[in-house]
Tab-separated table of C-alpha atoms and ligand atoms in Angstrom:
chain	number	residue	atom	x	y	z
T	1395	MET	CA	6.627	-2.506	33.426
T	1396	THR	CA	6.464	1.083	34.665
T	1397	GLY	CA	7.212	4.558	33.300
T	1398	ASP	CA	8.870	4.519	29.858
T	1399	GLY	CA	8.330	0.767	29.578
T	1400	LYS	CA	4.629	1.365	28.974
T	1401	ARG	CA	5.343	3.747	26.096
T	1402	VAL	CA	5.394	2.651	22.465
T	1403	LEU	CA	7.844	4.455	20.208
T	1404	ILE	CA	7.004	4.643	16.512
T	1405	ALA	CA	9.497	5.493	13.781
T	1406	GLY	CA	7.681	6.863	10.724
T	1407	GLY	CA	4.575	9.009	10.367
T	1408	GLY	CA	3.381	7.666	7.031
T	1409	PRO	CA	-0.113	6.185	7.000
T	1410	VAL	CA	1.039	2.984	8.725
T	1411	GLY	CA	2.914	4.675	11.595
T	1412	LEU	CA	0.080	7.167	12.151
T	1413	LEU	CA	-2.501	4.394	12.156
T	1414	CYS	CA	-0.471	2.461	14.750
T	1415	ALA	CA	-0.387	5.623	16.898
T	1416	TRP	CA	-4.173	5.929	16.626
T	1417	LEU	CA	-4.970	2.266	17.262
T	1418	LEU	CA	-2.768	2.207	20.383
T	1419	GLY	CA	-3.481	5.751	21.522
T	1420	ARG	CA	-7.257	5.389	21.503
T	1421	GLN	CA	-6.822	2.519	23.972
T	1422	GLY	CA	-5.020	4.844	26.372
T	1423	ILE	CA	-1.504	3.591	25.577
T	1424	GLU	CA	1.242	6.186	25.670
T	1425	VAL	CA	2.755	6.703	22.206
T	1426	ARG	CA	5.601	8.857	20.866
T	1427	LEU	CA	5.892	8.980	17.074
T	1428	PHE	CA	8.814	10.451	15.099
T	1429	ASP	CA	8.912	11.413	11.437
T	1430	GLU	CA	11.855	12.985	9.688
T	1431	ASN	CA	9.643	15.125	7.410
T	1432	ASP	CA	7.985	18.372	8.432
T	1433	GLY	CA	4.512	16.896	7.855
T	1434	PRO	CA	2.698	14.245	5.799
T	1435	ARG	CA	4.007	14.033	2.236
T	1436	ALA	CA	1.524	14.641	-0.581
T	1437	ASP	CA	3.251	12.480	-3.206
T	1438	PRO	CA	0.883	10.522	-5.449
T	1439	ARG	CA	1.241	6.956	-4.239
T	1440	ALA	CA	-1.440	4.674	-2.779
T	1441	ALA	CA	-5.133	5.277	-3.301
T	1442	THR	CA	-6.903	1.927	-3.686
T	1443	THR	CA	-8.177	0.632	-0.355
T	1444	HIS	CA	-9.576	-2.874	-0.547
T	1445	PRO	CA	-12.609	-4.358	1.258
T	1446	ALA	CA	-10.428	-6.366	3.689
T	1447	THR	CA	-8.748	-3.127	4.784
T	1448	LEU	CA	-11.968	-1.082	4.931
T	1449	GLU	CA	-13.357	-3.677	7.344
T	1450	LEU	CA	-10.477	-2.936	9.722
T	1451	LEU	CA	-11.071	0.816	9.534
T	1452	ALA	CA	-14.838	0.705	10.006
T	1453	ASP	CA	-15.453	0.880	13.742
T	1454	ASP	CA	-14.327	4.466	14.371
T	1455	GLY	CA	-15.693	5.787	11.089
T	1456	LEU	CA	-12.333	6.044	9.286
T	1457	ALA	CA	-13.509	3.921	6.343
T	1458	ALA	CA	-16.586	6.159	5.994
T	1459	ASP	CA	-14.445	9.308	6.164
T	1460	MET	CA	-12.122	7.907	3.482
T	1461	ALA	CA	-15.126	7.229	1.227
T	1462	ARG	CA	-16.353	10.776	1.889
T	1463	VAL	CA	-13.065	12.412	0.798
T	1464	GLY	CA	-12.307	9.769	-1.841
T	1465	LEU	CA	-14.240	7.811	-4.460
T	1466	VAL	CA	-16.198	4.574	-4.188
T	1467	ALA	CA	-15.244	2.183	-6.992
T	1468	PRO	CA	-17.122	-1.136	-7.217
T	1469	ILE	CA	-15.843	-2.084	-10.692
T	1470	PHE	CA	-12.465	-2.762	-12.252
T	1471	GLN	CA	-11.576	-3.634	-15.812
T	1472	PHE	CA	-8.897	-5.328	-17.882
T	1473	TRP	CA	-8.263	-3.961	-21.372
T	1474	ASP	CA	-6.115	-5.090	-24.305
T	1475	ARG	CA	-4.290	-1.874	-25.195
T	1476	PRO	CA	-3.287	-2.681	-28.830
T	1477	SER	CA	-6.781	-3.755	-29.952
T	1478	GLY	CA	-8.639	-1.405	-27.598
T	1479	ALA	CA	-10.881	-4.325	-26.535
T	1480	LEU	CA	-12.389	-4.589	-23.081
T	1481	VAL	CA	-11.257	-8.077	-21.984
T	1482	ALA	CA	-13.066	-8.429	-18.653
T	1483	GLU	CA	-14.941	-6.467	-16.027
T	1484	PHE	CA	-15.338	-7.436	-12.365
T	1485	ASP	CA	-17.925	-5.995	-9.992
T	1486	HIS	CA	-17.332	-6.173	-6.231
T	1487	ALA	CA	-21.130	-6.393	-5.840
T	1488	LEU	CA	-20.534	-10.147	-6.133
T	1489	LEU	CA	-19.009	-9.929	-2.634
T	1490	LYS	CA	-22.160	-8.476	-1.063
T	1491	ASP	CA	-22.593	-11.540	1.183
T	1492	ASP	CA	-18.872	-11.656	2.037
T	1493	THR	CA	-18.237	-8.127	3.274
T	1494	ARG	CA	-19.945	-4.922	4.354
T	1495	PHE	CA	-17.729	-3.192	1.765
T	1496	PRO	CA	-18.415	-4.640	-1.716
T	1497	TYR	CA	-16.221	-1.958	-3.345
T	1498	VAL	CA	-12.826	-0.337	-3.048
T	1499	VAL	CA	-12.357	3.236	-1.860
T	1500	GLN	CA	-9.932	5.348	-3.858
T	1501	CYS	CA	-8.496	7.659	-1.194
T	1502	GLU	CA	-5.071	9.241	-1.666
T	1503	GLN	CA	-2.771	8.124	1.135
T	1504	PHE	CA	-1.989	11.680	2.271
T	1505	LYS	CA	-5.731	12.191	2.857
T	1506	THR	CA	-5.842	9.021	4.939
T	1507	ALA	CA	-2.814	10.308	6.881
T	1508	ARG	CA	-4.576	13.641	7.484
T	1509	LEU	CA	-7.762	11.947	8.674
T	1510	ILE	CA	-5.724	9.976	11.214
T	1511	LEU	CA	-3.757	13.058	12.290
T	1512	GLU	CA	-7.053	14.874	12.999
T	1513	ARG	CA	-8.054	12.011	15.285
T	1514	LEU	CA	-4.668	12.011	17.025
T	1515	ARG	CA	-5.014	15.694	17.947
T	1516	GLY	CA	-7.679	14.710	20.456
T	1517	LEU	CA	-5.368	12.299	22.332
T	1518	ALA	CA	-3.188	13.724	25.110
T	1519	ASN	CA	-1.313	10.401	25.422
T	1520	VAL	CA	0.027	10.540	21.827
T	1521	GLU	CA	2.934	12.784	20.798
T	1522	VAL	CA	3.565	13.238	17.073
T	1523	LEU	CA	6.996	14.744	16.442
T	1524	PHE	CA	7.685	15.772	12.854
T	1525	GLY	CA	11.203	16.886	11.886
T	1526	HIS	CA	12.636	14.058	14.036
T	1527	LYS	CA	14.826	11.425	12.396
T	1528	VAL	CA	15.386	8.084	14.114
T	1529	GLU	CA	19.049	7.176	13.721
T	1530	ARG	CA	19.972	4.530	16.296
T	1531	VAL	CA	18.159	1.624	17.909
T	1532	GLU	CA	19.351	-0.242	20.999
T	1533	GLN	CA	17.498	-2.942	22.862
T	1534	GLU	CA	17.949	-3.753	26.509
T	1535	GLY	CA	16.198	-6.292	28.708
T	1536	SER	CA	12.998	-4.408	29.398
T	1537	GLY	CA	12.894	-1.809	26.669
T	1538	VAL	CA	14.212	-0.023	23.608
T	1539	ARG	CA	16.276	3.147	23.428
T	1540	ILE	CA	16.509	5.160	20.230
T	1541	GLY	CA	18.692	8.071	19.137
T	1542	VAL	CA	16.610	10.763	17.418
T	1543	ARG	CA	17.997	13.797	15.598
T	1544	ASN	CA	16.091	17.086	15.578
T	1545	ALA	CA	17.462	20.493	14.531
T	1546	GLY	CA	21.012	19.131	14.596
T	1547	VAL	CA	20.741	17.700	18.117
T	1548	THR	CA	20.511	13.984	18.966
T	1549	MET	CA	18.383	12.964	21.945
T	1550	GLN	CA	17.685	9.556	23.470
T	1551	HIS	CA	14.088	8.304	23.874
T	1552	SER	CA	13.041	5.130	25.662
T	1553	GLY	CA	10.006	2.894	25.413
T	1554	GLY	CA	8.834	-0.634	26.023
T	1555	TYR	CA	8.492	-1.358	22.295
T	1556	LEU	CA	9.460	0.262	19.010
T	1557	ILE	CA	7.406	-0.018	15.827
T	1558	GLY	CA	9.488	0.491	12.708
T	1559	ALA	CA	7.040	2.031	10.209
T	1560	ASP	CA	9.732	4.095	8.539
T	1561	GLY	CA	9.161	2.970	4.952
T	1562	GLY	CA	11.074	0.858	2.439
T	1563	ARG	CA	14.505	2.197	3.390
T	1564	SER	CA	13.777	1.641	7.086
T	1565	THR	CA	16.556	2.705	9.416
T	1566	VAL	CA	14.955	0.593	12.152
T	1567	ARG	CA	15.141	-2.550	10.007
T	1568	LYS	CA	18.786	-1.849	9.179
T	1569	GLU	CA	19.689	-1.056	12.802
T	1570	CYS	CA	18.222	-4.421	13.785
T	1571	ALA	CA	20.210	-6.133	10.987
T	1572	VAL	CA	17.078	-7.696	9.512
T	1573	PRO	CA	17.706	-8.695	5.863
T	1574	PHE	CA	15.247	-7.339	3.267
T	1575	GLU	CA	14.951	-10.334	0.991
T	1576	GLY	CA	13.864	-10.153	-2.646
T	1577	PHE	CA	14.777	-8.198	-5.741
T	1578	THR	CA	14.508	-4.846	-7.502
T	1579	TRP	CA	12.815	-4.519	-10.898
T	1580	PRO	CA	15.229	-3.281	-13.590
T	1581	GLU	CA	12.536	-1.010	-15.039
T	1582	ARG	CA	11.334	1.979	-13.053
T	1583	PHE	CA	7.688	2.961	-12.816
T	1584	ILE	CA	6.426	6.383	-13.833
T	1585	VAL	CA	3.212	7.956	-12.545
T	1586	LEU	CA	1.644	10.624	-14.769
T	1587	THR	CA	-1.412	12.420	-13.404
T	1588	THR	CA	-3.881	14.178	-15.695
T	1589	PRO	CA	-7.341	15.757	-15.463
T	1590	TYR	CA	-8.220	14.127	-18.830
T	1591	ASP	CA	-11.505	12.321	-18.150
T	1592	PHE	CA	-10.848	8.722	-19.177
T	1593	GLU	CA	-14.353	7.692	-18.139
T	1594	ALA	CA	-16.268	10.295	-20.178
T	1595	GLU	CA	-13.893	10.207	-23.166
T	1596	ARG	CA	-13.167	6.472	-23.343
T	1597	GLY	CA	-15.457	4.585	-20.977
T	1598	TYR	CA	-12.731	3.392	-18.611
T	1599	SER	CA	-13.764	2.492	-15.064
T	1600	TYR	CA	-12.124	4.139	-12.017
T	1601	ARG	CA	-9.637	1.240	-11.927
T	1602	SER	CA	-8.541	0.004	-15.335
T	1603	TYR	CA	-5.595	-2.228	-16.176
T	1604	PHE	CA	-4.123	-2.237	-19.690
T	1605	ALA	CA	-2.101	-5.135	-21.097
T	1606	ASP	CA	0.386	-4.453	-23.868
T	1607	VAL	CA	3.221	-6.392	-25.471
T	1608	GLY	CA	6.060	-6.104	-22.928
T	1609	ALA	CA	4.361	-3.101	-21.305
T	1610	TRP	CA	1.275	-2.174	-19.296
T	1611	CYS	CA	-0.631	0.722	-17.786
T	1612	ASN	CA	-2.463	0.972	-14.515
T	1613	CYS	CA	-5.034	3.793	-14.859
T	1614	PHE	CA	-7.121	4.947	-11.919
T	1615	LYS	CA	-9.134	7.899	-10.748
T	1616	VAL	CA	-8.681	9.884	-7.530
T	1617	SER	CA	-10.950	12.617	-6.214
T	1618	ALA	CA	-8.053	15.093	-5.680
T	1619	ASP	CA	-9.400	18.498	-4.535
T	1620	GLY	CA	-12.939	17.687	-5.625
T	1621	PRO	CA	-14.862	17.110	-8.872
T	1622	PRO	CA	-13.961	16.413	-11.602
T	1623	GLY	CA	-10.934	14.658	-9.983
T	1624	LEU	CA	-7.701	13.419	-11.519
T	1625	TRP	CA	-6.534	10.268	-13.285
T	1626	ARG	CA	-3.242	8.607	-12.461
T	1627	THR	CA	-1.581	6.481	-15.097
T	1628	VAL	CA	1.363	4.247	-14.181
T	1629	TYR	CA	3.753	2.717	-16.784
T	1630	PRO	CA	7.029	0.809	-16.806
T	1631	VAL	CA	10.132	2.715	-17.961
T	1632	ASP	CA	12.867	0.903	-19.852
T	1633	PRO	CA	16.136	0.933	-17.801
T	1634	ALA	CA	17.996	2.265	-20.869
T	1635	GLU	CA	15.910	5.485	-20.936
T	1636	LYS	CA	17.514	8.545	-19.347
T	1637	ASP	CA	15.668	10.270	-16.492
T	1638	ASP	CA	15.759	13.679	-18.195
T	1639	ASP	CA	14.181	12.270	-21.362
T	1640	VAL	CA	11.576	10.297	-19.439
T	1641	MET	CA	10.529	13.279	-17.338
T	1642	SER	CA	10.649	15.877	-20.133
T	1643	ASP	CA	7.377	17.248	-21.537
T	1644	ALA	CA	8.112	15.523	-24.851
T	1645	GLY	CA	8.849	12.200	-23.125
T	1646	VAL	CA	5.725	12.380	-20.997
T	1647	GLN	CA	3.481	13.256	-23.960
T	1648	ALA	CA	5.011	10.487	-26.089
T	1649	ARG	CA	4.300	7.920	-23.368
T	1650	MET	CA	0.706	9.051	-22.909
T	1651	GLN	CA	0.052	9.216	-26.650
T	1652	ALA	CA	1.584	5.777	-27.266
T	1653	PHE	CA	-0.913	4.269	-24.832
T	1654	PHE	CA	-3.907	6.527	-25.294
T	1655	PRO	CA	-3.663	8.381	-28.635
T	1656	ALA	CA	-5.529	11.709	-28.444
T	1657	PRO	CA	-5.803	14.689	-30.811
T	1658	ARG	CA	-4.427	17.149	-28.228
T	1659	PRO	CA	-1.499	17.027	-25.780
T	1660	TYR	CA	-2.426	15.823	-22.298
T	1661	GLU	CA	-2.403	18.233	-19.391
T	1662	ILE	CA	-0.029	16.694	-16.847
T	1663	VAL	CA	-0.312	17.889	-13.259
T	1664	HIS	CA	2.209	15.494	-11.599
T	1665	ARG	CA	5.007	13.297	-12.837
T	1666	ASN	CA	6.954	10.924	-10.576
T	1667	LEU	CA	9.480	8.200	-11.249
T	1668	TYR	CA	9.898	5.290	-8.796
T	1669	VAL	CA	12.340	2.443	-8.343
T	1670	THR	CA	10.232	-0.593	-7.473
T	1671	HIS	CA	11.161	-3.618	-5.369
T	1672	GLN	CA	9.689	-6.939	-4.344
T	1673	ARG	CA	11.113	-7.523	-0.867
T	1674	VAL	CA	10.032	-8.894	2.499
T	1675	ALA	CA	11.916	-8.519	5.803
T	1676	ALA	CA	13.317	-11.841	7.031
T	1677	ARG	CA	11.418	-11.268	10.277
T	1678	PHE	CA	8.829	-8.754	11.417
T	1679	ARG	CA	9.843	-9.036	15.100
T	1680	ARG	CA	13.280	-8.650	16.612
T	1681	GLY	CA	12.788	-8.694	20.394
T	1682	ARG	CA	11.049	-5.447	21.301
T	1683	VAL	CA	11.169	-4.061	17.787
T	1684	LEU	CA	8.346	-4.738	15.337
T	1685	LEU	CA	8.311	-3.874	11.651
T	1686	ALA	CA	5.153	-2.841	9.794
T	1687	GLY	CA	4.174	-1.437	6.386
T	1688	ASP	CA	6.824	-0.755	3.760
T	1689	ALA	CA	9.554	-1.223	6.386
T	1690	ALA	CA	8.478	-4.887	6.421
T	1691	HIS	CA	7.474	-5.477	2.789
T	1692	VAL	CA	7.421	-3.712	-0.575
T	1693	ASN	CA	5.898	-4.740	-3.890
T	1694	ASN	CA	4.945	-3.297	-7.253
T	1695	PRO	CA	1.724	-1.249	-7.190
T	1696	ILE	CA	-0.288	-3.316	-9.726
T	1697	GLY	CA	-3.297	-4.504	-7.752
T	1698	GLY	CA	-2.803	-1.794	-5.104
T	1699	MET	CA	-1.720	-4.012	-2.227
T	1700	GLY	CA	1.271	-2.313	-0.559
T	1701	LEU	CA	-0.426	0.098	1.812
T	1702	ASN	CA	-3.357	-2.263	2.253
T	1703	GLY	CA	-0.887	-4.818	3.602
T	1704	GLY	CA	0.623	-2.122	5.839
T	1705	ILE	CA	-2.758	-1.146	7.303
T	1706	GLN	CA	-3.532	-4.812	7.895
T	1707	ASP	CA	-0.160	-5.128	9.699
T	1708	ALA	CA	-1.000	-2.121	11.885
T	1709	ALA	CA	-4.404	-3.499	12.902
T	1710	ASN	CA	-3.014	-6.958	13.621
T	1711	LEU	CA	0.020	-5.709	15.557
T	1712	CYS	CA	-1.686	-3.022	17.625
T	1713	ASP	CA	-4.407	-5.377	18.786
T	1714	LYS	CA	-1.743	-7.769	20.089
T	1715	LEU	CA	0.603	-5.129	21.452
T	1716	ALA	CA	-2.235	-3.457	23.360
T	1717	ARG	CA	-3.071	-6.775	25.029
T	1718	VAL	CA	0.566	-7.243	26.048
T	1719	LEU	CA	0.956	-3.707	27.395
T	1720	ARG	CA	-2.460	-3.118	28.913
T	1721	ASP	CA	-3.361	-6.543	30.220
T	1722	GLY	CA	0.178	-7.771	30.903
T	1723	ALA	CA	-0.453	-10.716	28.560
T	1724	PRO	CA	2.583	-12.840	27.521
T	1725	GLU	CA	4.495	-11.699	24.423
T	1726	THR	CA	3.647	-14.802	22.362
T	1727	PRO	CA	1.060	-12.899	20.255
T	1728	LEU	CA	3.895	-10.772	18.894
T	1729	ASP	CA	5.383	-13.896	17.332
T	1730	LEU	CA	1.961	-14.694	15.939
T	1731	TYR	CA	1.958	-11.217	14.359
T	1732	ASP	CA	5.215	-12.125	12.613
T	1733	LEU	CA	3.811	-15.457	11.428
T	1734	GLN	CA	0.444	-14.132	10.229
T	1735	ARG	CA	1.572	-10.992	8.486
T	1736	ARG	CA	4.829	-12.324	7.062
T	1737	THR	CA	2.984	-15.287	5.559
T	1738	VAL	CA	0.491	-12.956	3.849
T	1739	ALA	CA	3.334	-10.764	2.561
T	1740	VAL	CA	5.331	-13.684	1.123
T	1741	GLU	CA	2.650	-16.101	0.004
T	1742	PHE	CA	0.025	-13.677	-1.134
T	1743	VAL	CA	1.101	-10.081	-1.794
T	1744	GLN	CA	4.455	-10.898	-3.392
T	1745	GLU	CA	3.054	-13.726	-5.470
T	1746	GLN	CA	-0.078	-11.844	-6.556
T	1747	SER	CA	1.621	-8.523	-7.395
T	1748	ILE	CA	4.288	-10.275	-9.504
T	1749	ALA	CA	1.602	-12.354	-11.274
T	1750	ASN	CA	-0.444	-9.181	-11.924
T	1751	LYS	CA	2.542	-7.575	-13.643
T	1752	LYS	CA	3.391	-10.663	-15.702
T	1753	ARG	CA	-0.212	-11.024	-16.856
T	1754	LEU	CA	-0.279	-7.474	-18.206
T	1755	GLU	CA	3.146	-7.457	-19.878
T	1756	ALA	CA	3.116	-10.930	-21.526
T	1757	ARG	CA	4.747	-10.750	-24.977
T	1758	GLU	CA	3.968	-14.071	-26.677
T	1759	PRO	CA	0.642	-14.094	-28.572
T	1760	GLU	CA	-0.301	-17.485	-27.058
T	1761	ALA	CA	0.399	-16.262	-23.510
T	1762	ARG	CA	-1.591	-13.079	-24.114
T	1763	LYS	CA	-4.504	-15.097	-25.521
T	1764	ARG	CA	-4.367	-17.548	-22.607
T	1765	ASN	CA	-4.422	-14.686	-20.086
T	1766	PHE	CA	-7.327	-12.951	-21.782
T	1767	ASP	CA	-9.294	-16.204	-22.176
T	1768	GLU	CA	-8.858	-16.911	-18.488
T	1769	LEU	CA	-9.952	-13.412	-17.443
T	1770	ARG	CA	-12.986	-13.616	-19.761
T	1771	ALA	CA	-13.954	-17.053	-18.449
T	1772	MET	CA	-13.685	-15.888	-14.830
T	1773	ALA	CA	-15.702	-12.741	-15.469
T	1774	ALA	CA	-18.435	-14.773	-17.206
T	1775	ASP	CA	-18.847	-17.241	-14.308
T	1776	PRO	CA	-20.161	-15.577	-11.093
T	1777	ALA	CA	-18.748	-18.319	-8.829
T	1778	ARG	CA	-15.264	-18.004	-10.331
T	1779	ALA	CA	-15.488	-14.217	-10.439
T	1780	ARG	CA	-16.350	-14.205	-6.718
T	1781	GLN	CA	-13.321	-16.378	-5.927
T	1782	PHE	CA	-11.125	-14.044	-7.982
T	1783	LEU	CA	-12.546	-10.994	-6.188
T	1784	LEU	CA	-12.005	-12.600	-2.781
T	1785	ARG	CA	-8.296	-12.762	-3.684
T	1786	THR	CA	-7.951	-9.307	-5.305
T	1787	SER	CA	-9.887	-7.661	-2.450
T	1788	MET	CA	-7.463	-9.301	0.032
T	1789	LEU	CA	-10.367	-10.880	1.946
T	1790	ALA	CA	-9.063	-14.407	1.334
T	1791	SER	CA	-5.531	-13.659	2.592
T	1792	GLN	CA	-6.784	-11.649	5.565
T	1793	ARG	CA	-9.085	-14.505	6.667
T	1794	ARG	CA	-6.325	-17.033	6.171
T	1795	ALA	CA	-3.977	-14.949	8.355
T	1796	GLU	CA	-6.592	-14.612	11.101
T	1797	ALA	CA	-6.980	-18.389	11.209
T	1798	MET	CA	-3.234	-19.057	11.593
T	1799	ARG	CA	-1.890	-20.175	14.971
T	1800	LEU	CA	1.640	-20.660	16.295
T	1801	GLU	CA	2.793	-24.263	16.328
T	1802	GLY	CA	1.993	-25.821	19.690
T	1803	ALA	CA	-0.347	-22.947	20.670
T	1804	ALA	CA	-3.926	-23.717	21.665
U	933	FAD	C1	2.985	4.711	-7.698
U	933	FAD	C2	2.546	3.973	-6.472
U	933	FAD	C3	1.216	3.617	-6.335
U	933	FAD	C4	0.799	2.905	-5.218
U	933	FAD	N1	-0.516	2.564	-5.130
U	933	FAD	C5	-0.932	1.838	-4.079
U	933	FAD	C6	-2.322	1.503	-3.938
U	933	FAD	O1	-3.171	1.883	-4.752
U	933	FAD	N2	-2.701	0.756	-2.851
U	933	FAD	C7	-1.789	0.357	-1.925
U	933	FAD	O2	-2.179	-0.337	-0.971
U	933	FAD	N3	-0.473	0.696	-2.003
U	933	FAD	C8	-0.028	1.425	-3.043
U	933	FAD	N4	1.277	1.819	-3.111
U	933	FAD	C9	2.198	1.509	-1.996
U	933	FAD	C10	2.092	2.532	-0.849
U	933	FAD	O3	2.363	3.828	-1.339
U	933	FAD	C11	3.026	2.170	0.298
U	933	FAD	O4	2.839	0.817	0.617
U	933	FAD	C12	2.763	3.053	1.529
U	933	FAD	O5	3.248	4.360	1.359
U	933	FAD	C13	3.420	2.469	2.781
U	933	FAD	O6	3.127	3.283	3.892
U	933	FAD	P1	4.139	3.332	5.115
U	933	FAD	O7	3.512	4.229	6.134
U	933	FAD	O8	4.540	1.962	5.504
U	933	FAD	O9	5.468	3.982	4.519
U	933	FAD	P2	5.699	5.449	3.930
U	933	FAD	O10	4.464	5.982	3.349
U	933	FAD	O11	6.918	5.352	3.082
U	933	FAD	O12	6.030	6.320	5.219
U	933	FAD	C14	7.237	6.156	5.934
U	933	FAD	C15	7.444	7.395	6.773
U	933	FAD	O13	8.625	7.197	7.558
U	933	FAD	C16	9.376	8.411	7.585
U	933	FAD	N5	10.777	8.048	7.863
U	933	FAD	C17	11.624	7.351	7.071
U	933	FAD	N6	12.801	7.159	7.699
U	933	FAD	C18	12.673	7.744	8.916
U	933	FAD	C19	13.543	7.880	10.035
U	933	FAD	N7	14.790	7.354	10.025
U	933	FAD	N8	13.109	8.540	11.114
U	933	FAD	C20	11.853	9.085	11.146
U	933	FAD	N9	10.991	8.995	10.116
U	933	FAD	C21	11.391	8.315	9.027
U	933	FAD	C22	9.139	9.032	6.221
U	933	FAD	O14	9.323	10.423	6.285
U	933	FAD	C23	7.686	8.656	5.948
U	933	FAD	O15	6.779	9.645	6.383
U	933	FAD	C24	1.731	2.551	-4.202
U	933	FAD	C25	3.064	2.930	-4.330
U	933	FAD	C26	3.476	3.639	-5.451
U	933	FAD	C27	4.929	4.045	-5.576
């Protein structure tokens, strides 16, 4: 391949697209990335970065930079909201012999995006084009051509491969007619962010999960613009509730007070309402187009696995794509990417994130008791707690993926 054929096009400059640009660009590969926004979005989404992901971001200091601008959180807790009882606490220190990172790092995804953008500025072979919307995708024998709209004008760009990292509504996935299989939750999820110090006032750890009858709350701390930081609380919203009521000051206060009664109204610095899906693309590779991140899979945020999965996709894919482009290796590894990462998405992330939600929202007293008994028993037994942490930290699924081979391959 010569000229444009050596270039990788990337649709989407969220954390996954930017990371792909960095992982390829730092190996000297020519990259052109397009994002329809004017710059990275600062909406309050992912923060929790698990040990399996930190391992992949260690060698160039990104994991250390994320810890520096974020928070290190070794412990997470499960609480019974109605009784106020702490059900179980898990400490990643139990993984000290399994990983260099026996903790999660709470780093807001826009900070991660900024850290990667800073690195990209030093690479002459990487172009990052904000304000550019990818609209059309065409594949031909030796490359991909895309139609990109900027300031009302559509231009064609060519490359050897295209990475679709353009989020859950991915245009690239739709252009390639790849089905997005799964379902959408009827309830929406609301994120309410407050400076109220849940640790000092109530003893909650930086990641605390609350079970309630038919409801739940995911409560976690982020460093925000510096100490004392902010707390994000995530709740389900009944489909019958109207958006205006849900987002009103009265609605927001009522939701916070119902979960965490307090003598004064909460200060709320952000409120966001999300539709949430559980979906996986039917394939992650269509010829010269590869899907990664939310374009390939979406899930509910309980357990914090969506972006982690996307970063793991990026590391897996870019390693293989670099070998194909730089060393002229056969394309078979790209099928292995599809096998490894799609299996993790379907068999681990989907299953685990749905189970996490069901565990928190169980209604029947026997089911609630069973769930709590199991969590307590696991937390009390270091061997079982370690196994549980290997799953929640995504180390088990990451190692399983690495060990997978294509049928018939050596
Ligand atoms: C409330 C909440 C909490 C979450 N918490 C966690 C967590 O703790 N841990 C975790 O791992 N995950 C979490 N997630 C999930 C996480 O936010 C996503 O998995 C993550 O944003 C995916 O990154 P991405 O780069 O694939 O996609 P996105 O962040 O969606 O980025 C896609 C980019 O593509 C651009 N784009 C879209 N269409 C086009 C186009 N046609 N042309 C050009 N550009 C385009 C967009 O502008 C955007 O910048 C959470 C999600 C929510 C909603």
